[in-house]
Short mmCIF file of C-alpha atoms in Angstrom, two decimals:
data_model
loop_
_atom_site.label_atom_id
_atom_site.label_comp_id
_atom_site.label_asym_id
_atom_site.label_seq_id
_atom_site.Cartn_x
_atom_site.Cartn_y
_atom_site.Cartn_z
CA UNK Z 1 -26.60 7.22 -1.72
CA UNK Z 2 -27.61 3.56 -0.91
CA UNK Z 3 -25.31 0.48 0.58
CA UNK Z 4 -26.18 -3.09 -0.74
CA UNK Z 5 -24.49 -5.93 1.13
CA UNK Z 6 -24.97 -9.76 -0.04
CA UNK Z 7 -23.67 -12.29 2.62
CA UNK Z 8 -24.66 -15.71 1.07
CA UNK Z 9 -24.06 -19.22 2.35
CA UNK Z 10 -21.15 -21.06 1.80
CA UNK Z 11 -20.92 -24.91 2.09
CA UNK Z 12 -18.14 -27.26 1.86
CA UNK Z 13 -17.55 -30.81 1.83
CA UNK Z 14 -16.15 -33.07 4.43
CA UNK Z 15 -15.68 -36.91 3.99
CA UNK Z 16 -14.08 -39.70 6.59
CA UNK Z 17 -13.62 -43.03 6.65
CA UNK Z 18 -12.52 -45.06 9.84
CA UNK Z 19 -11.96 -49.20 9.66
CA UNK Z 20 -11.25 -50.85 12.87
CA UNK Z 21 -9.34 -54.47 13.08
CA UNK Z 22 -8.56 -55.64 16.49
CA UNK Z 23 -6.07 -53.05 18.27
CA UNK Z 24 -5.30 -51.10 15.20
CA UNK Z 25 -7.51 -48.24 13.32
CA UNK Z 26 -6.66 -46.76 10.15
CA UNK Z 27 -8.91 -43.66 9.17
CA UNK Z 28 -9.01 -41.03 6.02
CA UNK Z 29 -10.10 -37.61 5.55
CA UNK Z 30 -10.68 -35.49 2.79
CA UNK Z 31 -11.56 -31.71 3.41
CA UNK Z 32 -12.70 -29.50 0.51
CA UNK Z 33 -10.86 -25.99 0.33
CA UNK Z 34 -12.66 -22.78 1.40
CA UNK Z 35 -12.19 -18.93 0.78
CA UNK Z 36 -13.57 -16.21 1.71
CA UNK Z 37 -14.01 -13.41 -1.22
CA UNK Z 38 -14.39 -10.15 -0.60
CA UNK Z 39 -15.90 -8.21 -3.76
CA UNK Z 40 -16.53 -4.17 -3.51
CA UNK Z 41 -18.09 -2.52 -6.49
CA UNK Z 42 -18.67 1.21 -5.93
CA UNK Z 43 -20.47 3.43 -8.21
CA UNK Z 44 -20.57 6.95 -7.71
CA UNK Z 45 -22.40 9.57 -10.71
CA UNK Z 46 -23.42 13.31 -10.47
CA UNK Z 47 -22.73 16.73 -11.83
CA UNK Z 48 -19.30 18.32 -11.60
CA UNK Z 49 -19.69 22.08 -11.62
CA UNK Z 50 -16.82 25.23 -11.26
CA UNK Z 51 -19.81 27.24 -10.03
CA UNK Z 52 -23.43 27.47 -9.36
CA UNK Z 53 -24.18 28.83 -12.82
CA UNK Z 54 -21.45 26.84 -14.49
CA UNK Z 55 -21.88 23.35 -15.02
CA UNK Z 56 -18.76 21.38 -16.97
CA UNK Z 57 -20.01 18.45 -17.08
CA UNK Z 58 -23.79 17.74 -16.74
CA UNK Z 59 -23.46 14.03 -15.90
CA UNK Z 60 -20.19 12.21 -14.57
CA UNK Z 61 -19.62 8.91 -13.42
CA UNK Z 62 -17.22 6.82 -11.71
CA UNK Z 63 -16.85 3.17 -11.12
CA UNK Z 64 -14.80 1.05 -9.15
CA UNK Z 65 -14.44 -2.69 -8.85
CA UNK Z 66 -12.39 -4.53 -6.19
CA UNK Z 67 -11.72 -8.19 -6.08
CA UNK Z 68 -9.64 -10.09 -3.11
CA UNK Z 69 -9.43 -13.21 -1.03
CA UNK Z 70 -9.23 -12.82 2.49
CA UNK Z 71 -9.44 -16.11 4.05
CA UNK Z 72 -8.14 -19.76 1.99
CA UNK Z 73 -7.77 -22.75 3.63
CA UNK Z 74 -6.61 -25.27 0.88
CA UNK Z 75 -8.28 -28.83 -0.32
CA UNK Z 76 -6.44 -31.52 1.99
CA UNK Z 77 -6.46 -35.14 2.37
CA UNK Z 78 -4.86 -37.45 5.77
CA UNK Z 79 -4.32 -40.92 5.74
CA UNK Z 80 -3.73 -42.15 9.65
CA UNK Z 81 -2.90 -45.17 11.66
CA UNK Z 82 -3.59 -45.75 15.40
CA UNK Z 83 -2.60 -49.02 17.53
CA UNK Z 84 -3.80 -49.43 21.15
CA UNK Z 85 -2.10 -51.34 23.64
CA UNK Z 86 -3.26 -51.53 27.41
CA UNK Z 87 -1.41 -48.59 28.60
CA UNK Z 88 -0.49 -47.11 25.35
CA UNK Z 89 -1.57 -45.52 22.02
CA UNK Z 90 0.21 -44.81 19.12
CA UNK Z 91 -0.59 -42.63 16.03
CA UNK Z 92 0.72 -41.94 12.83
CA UNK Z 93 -0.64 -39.49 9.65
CA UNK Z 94 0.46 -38.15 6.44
CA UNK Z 95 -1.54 -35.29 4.87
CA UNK Z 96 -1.81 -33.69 1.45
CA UNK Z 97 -2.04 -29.91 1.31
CA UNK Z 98 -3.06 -28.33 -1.97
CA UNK Z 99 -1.61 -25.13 -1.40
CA UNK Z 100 -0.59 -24.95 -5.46
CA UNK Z 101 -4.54 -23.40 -5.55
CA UNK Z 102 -3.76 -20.65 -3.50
CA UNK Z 103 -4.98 -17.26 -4.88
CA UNK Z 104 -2.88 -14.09 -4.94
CA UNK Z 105 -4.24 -12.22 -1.85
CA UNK Z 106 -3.95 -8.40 -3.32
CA UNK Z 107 -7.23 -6.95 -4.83
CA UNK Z 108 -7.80 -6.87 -8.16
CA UNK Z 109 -8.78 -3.11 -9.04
CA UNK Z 110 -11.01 -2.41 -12.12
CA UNK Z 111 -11.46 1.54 -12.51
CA UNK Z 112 -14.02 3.36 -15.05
CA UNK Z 113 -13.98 6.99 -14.97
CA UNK Z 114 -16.71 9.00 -17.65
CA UNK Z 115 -16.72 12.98 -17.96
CA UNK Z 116 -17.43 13.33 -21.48
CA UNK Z 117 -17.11 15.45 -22.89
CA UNK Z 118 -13.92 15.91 -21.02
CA UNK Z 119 -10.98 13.33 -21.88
CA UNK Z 120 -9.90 12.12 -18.03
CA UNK Z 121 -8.50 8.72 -17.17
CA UNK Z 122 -6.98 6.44 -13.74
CA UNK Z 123 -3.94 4.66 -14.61
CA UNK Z 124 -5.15 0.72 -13.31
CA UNK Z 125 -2.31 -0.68 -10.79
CA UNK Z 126 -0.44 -3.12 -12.36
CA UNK Z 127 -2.13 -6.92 -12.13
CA UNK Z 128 -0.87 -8.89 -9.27
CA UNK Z 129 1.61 -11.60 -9.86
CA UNK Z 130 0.32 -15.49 -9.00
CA UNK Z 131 1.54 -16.25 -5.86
CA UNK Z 132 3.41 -19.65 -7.07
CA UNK Z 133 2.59 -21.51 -3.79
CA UNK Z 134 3.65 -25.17 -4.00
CA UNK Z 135 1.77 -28.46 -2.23
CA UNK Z 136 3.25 -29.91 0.63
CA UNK Z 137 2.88 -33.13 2.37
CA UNK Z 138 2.66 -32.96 6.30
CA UNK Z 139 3.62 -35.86 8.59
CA UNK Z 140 2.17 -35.68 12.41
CA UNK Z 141 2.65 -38.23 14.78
CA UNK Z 142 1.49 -38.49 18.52
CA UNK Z 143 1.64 -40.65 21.57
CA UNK Z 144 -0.31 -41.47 24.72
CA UNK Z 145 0.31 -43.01 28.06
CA UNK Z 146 -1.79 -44.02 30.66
CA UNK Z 147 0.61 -43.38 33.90
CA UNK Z 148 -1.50 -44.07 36.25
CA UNK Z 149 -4.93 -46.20 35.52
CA UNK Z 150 -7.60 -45.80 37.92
CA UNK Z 151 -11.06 -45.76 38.41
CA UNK Z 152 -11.21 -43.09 40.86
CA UNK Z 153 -7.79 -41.54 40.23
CA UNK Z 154 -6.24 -41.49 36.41
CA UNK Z 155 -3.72 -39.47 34.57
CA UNK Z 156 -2.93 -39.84 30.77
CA UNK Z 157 0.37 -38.08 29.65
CA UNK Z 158 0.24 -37.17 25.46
CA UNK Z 159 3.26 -36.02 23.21
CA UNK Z 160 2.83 -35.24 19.66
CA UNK Z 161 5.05 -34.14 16.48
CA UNK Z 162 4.57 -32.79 13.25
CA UNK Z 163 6.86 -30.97 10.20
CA UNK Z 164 5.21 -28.58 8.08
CA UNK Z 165 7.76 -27.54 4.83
CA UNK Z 166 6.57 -24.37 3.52
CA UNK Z 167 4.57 -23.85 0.20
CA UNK Z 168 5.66 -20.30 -0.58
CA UNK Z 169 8.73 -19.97 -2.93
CA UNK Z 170 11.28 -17.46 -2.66
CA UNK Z 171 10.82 -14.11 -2.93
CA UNK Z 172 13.30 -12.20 -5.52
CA UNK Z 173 10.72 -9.32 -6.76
CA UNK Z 174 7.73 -7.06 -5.38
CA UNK Z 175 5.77 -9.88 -3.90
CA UNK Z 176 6.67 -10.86 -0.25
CA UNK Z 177 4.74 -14.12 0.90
CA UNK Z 178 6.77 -14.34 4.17
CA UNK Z 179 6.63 -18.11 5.28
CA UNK Z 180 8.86 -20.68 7.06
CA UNK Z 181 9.56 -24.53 7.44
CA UNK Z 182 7.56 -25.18 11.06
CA UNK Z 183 8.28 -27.92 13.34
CA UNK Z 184 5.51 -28.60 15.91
CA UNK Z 185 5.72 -29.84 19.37
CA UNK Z 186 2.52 -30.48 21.58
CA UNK Z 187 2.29 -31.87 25.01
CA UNK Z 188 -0.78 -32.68 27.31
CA UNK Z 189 -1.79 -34.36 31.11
CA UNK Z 190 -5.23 -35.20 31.71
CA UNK Z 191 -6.47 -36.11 34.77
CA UNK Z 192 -9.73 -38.08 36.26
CA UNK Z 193 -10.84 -37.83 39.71
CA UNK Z 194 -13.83 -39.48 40.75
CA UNK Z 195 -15.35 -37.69 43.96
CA UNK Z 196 -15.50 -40.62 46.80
CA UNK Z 197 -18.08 -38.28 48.39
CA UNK Z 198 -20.21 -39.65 45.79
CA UNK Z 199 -22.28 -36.23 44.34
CA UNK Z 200 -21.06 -36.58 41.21
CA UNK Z 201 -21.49 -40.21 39.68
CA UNK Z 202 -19.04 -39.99 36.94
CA UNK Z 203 -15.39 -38.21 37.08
CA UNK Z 204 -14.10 -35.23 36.86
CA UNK Z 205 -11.39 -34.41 33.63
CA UNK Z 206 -8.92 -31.77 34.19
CA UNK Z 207 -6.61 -31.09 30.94
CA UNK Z 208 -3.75 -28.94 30.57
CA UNK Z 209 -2.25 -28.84 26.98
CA UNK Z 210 0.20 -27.07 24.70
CA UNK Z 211 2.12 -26.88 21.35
CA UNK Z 212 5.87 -25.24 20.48
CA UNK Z 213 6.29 -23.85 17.01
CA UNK Z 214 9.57 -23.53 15.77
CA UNK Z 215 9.41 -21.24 12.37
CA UNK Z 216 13.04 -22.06 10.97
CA UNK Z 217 15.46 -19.80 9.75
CA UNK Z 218 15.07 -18.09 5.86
CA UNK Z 219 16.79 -15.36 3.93
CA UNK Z 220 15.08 -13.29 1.59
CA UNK Z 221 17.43 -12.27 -1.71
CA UNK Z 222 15.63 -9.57 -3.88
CA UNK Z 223 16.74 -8.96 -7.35
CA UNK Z 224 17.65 -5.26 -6.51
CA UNK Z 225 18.97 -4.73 -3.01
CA UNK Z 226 18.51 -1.38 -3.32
CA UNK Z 227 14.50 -2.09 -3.25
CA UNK Z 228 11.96 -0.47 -0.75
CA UNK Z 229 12.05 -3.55 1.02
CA UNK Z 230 15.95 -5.10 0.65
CA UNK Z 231 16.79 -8.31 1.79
CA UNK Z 232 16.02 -9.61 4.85
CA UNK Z 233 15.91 -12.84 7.37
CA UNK Z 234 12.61 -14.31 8.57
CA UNK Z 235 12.15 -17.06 11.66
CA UNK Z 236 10.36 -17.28 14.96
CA UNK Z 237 8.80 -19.40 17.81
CA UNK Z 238 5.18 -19.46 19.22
CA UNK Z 239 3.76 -21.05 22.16
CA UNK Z 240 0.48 -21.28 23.28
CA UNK Z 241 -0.80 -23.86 26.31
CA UNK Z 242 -4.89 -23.94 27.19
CA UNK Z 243 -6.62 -25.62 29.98
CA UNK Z 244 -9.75 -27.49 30.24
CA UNK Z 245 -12.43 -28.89 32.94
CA UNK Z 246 -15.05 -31.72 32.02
CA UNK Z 247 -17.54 -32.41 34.18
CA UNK Z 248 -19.18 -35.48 32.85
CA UNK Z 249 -22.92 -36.80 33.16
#
């Protein structure tokens, strides 16, 4: 028996563009899409036997192919605007989000089964169905205030916003590509201090920062209530808040 594993590089593209024009900046981005494919082929041959002294079949042989994605993050493209005032910043993007490319996530199952001179087949799963994602557009906006401007005390209060419409369609068969509309809510206070004490010549940055996710409401309708899996209601919230301490040099 012997294990061959191939990990091999994968590269994608990234491309920005930022102009500049007094208080205002306008940038672009353009991310190429990535996944992650998982292929196992396993190949198994030897000698089926009843007995020591009987041997069926001299030589079999048995092959298996699997094919899957496990990871996809789709092609994308932002177009933003940001204006600066003295105490304020404003932002504004819209992004592209070619989630039409997405590839069904089951495996793809090729069998091959030889025991001549025995007749002995697998029955292959049925193929999996495309998963009929859609692309969205995704508007974010965000804010920033400097409350309190300082050289040796600062805070900067941020807000942000965005809507995410989901790509996946409904759901009337076998597949089940649970996914809701998302509306995003992020918050964030950053403070400077710079030590009077003088040891540290440049301040210190203490951040605290989170984002609300509201996943709105959705109802499943299969084609045959009576299914394995029946009809059902999807929708949630998740909240996650991180802090952070720069020292800078």
């Amino acid at each position: 028996s012997a294990v061959d594993a191939k990990l091999a590089s994968v590269r994608t593209a990234n491309v920005g563009l930022l102009y500049r024009h007094g208080p205002w900046r306008f940038g672009a981005v353009w991310r190429q899409d990535f996944r992650l494919i998982l292929e196992l082929d396993v190949d198994v041959s030897g000698r089926v036997v009843t007995d020591p002294e009987n041997v069926i079949v001299p030589e079999g042989r048995f092959h298996l192919v699997s094919l899957n994605t496990n990871l996809f993050s789709p092609q994308q493209a932002f177009l933003g605007a940001a204006y600066t005032g003295e105490r304020w910043r404003f932002s504004l993007d819209l992004g592209w989000l070619n989630w039409r490319a997405f590839p069904t996530p089951t495996a793809e199952i090729g069998l091959d089964l030889e025991l001549a001179p025995l007749e002995f087949g697998f029955p292959l799963p049925a193929a999996p169905l495309p998963p009929a994602f859609r692309d969205i557009w995704v508007p974010r906006m965000g804010v920033e205030w400097t409350a309190i401007p300082g050289d040796r005390f600062g805070v900067v209060l941020r807000g942000g916003y965005f809507y995410e419409p989901s790509p996946a369609p409904d759901q009337p068969g076998r597949t089940n590509y649970v996914d809701t509309d998302k509306h995003g809510l992020s918050f964030g206070v950053e403070i400077n201090y710079l030590d009077g004490a003088g040891i540290l010549p440049r301040p210190l940055r203490w951040g605290v920062s989170g984002q609300y996710i509201h996943l709105g409401e959705r109802v499943y309708d299969k084609d045959d209530p009576a299914g394995p899996v029946g009809d059902y209601t999807a929708q949630g919230h998740s909240l996650g808040i991180n802090s952070t301490l720069s020292v800078l040099f």
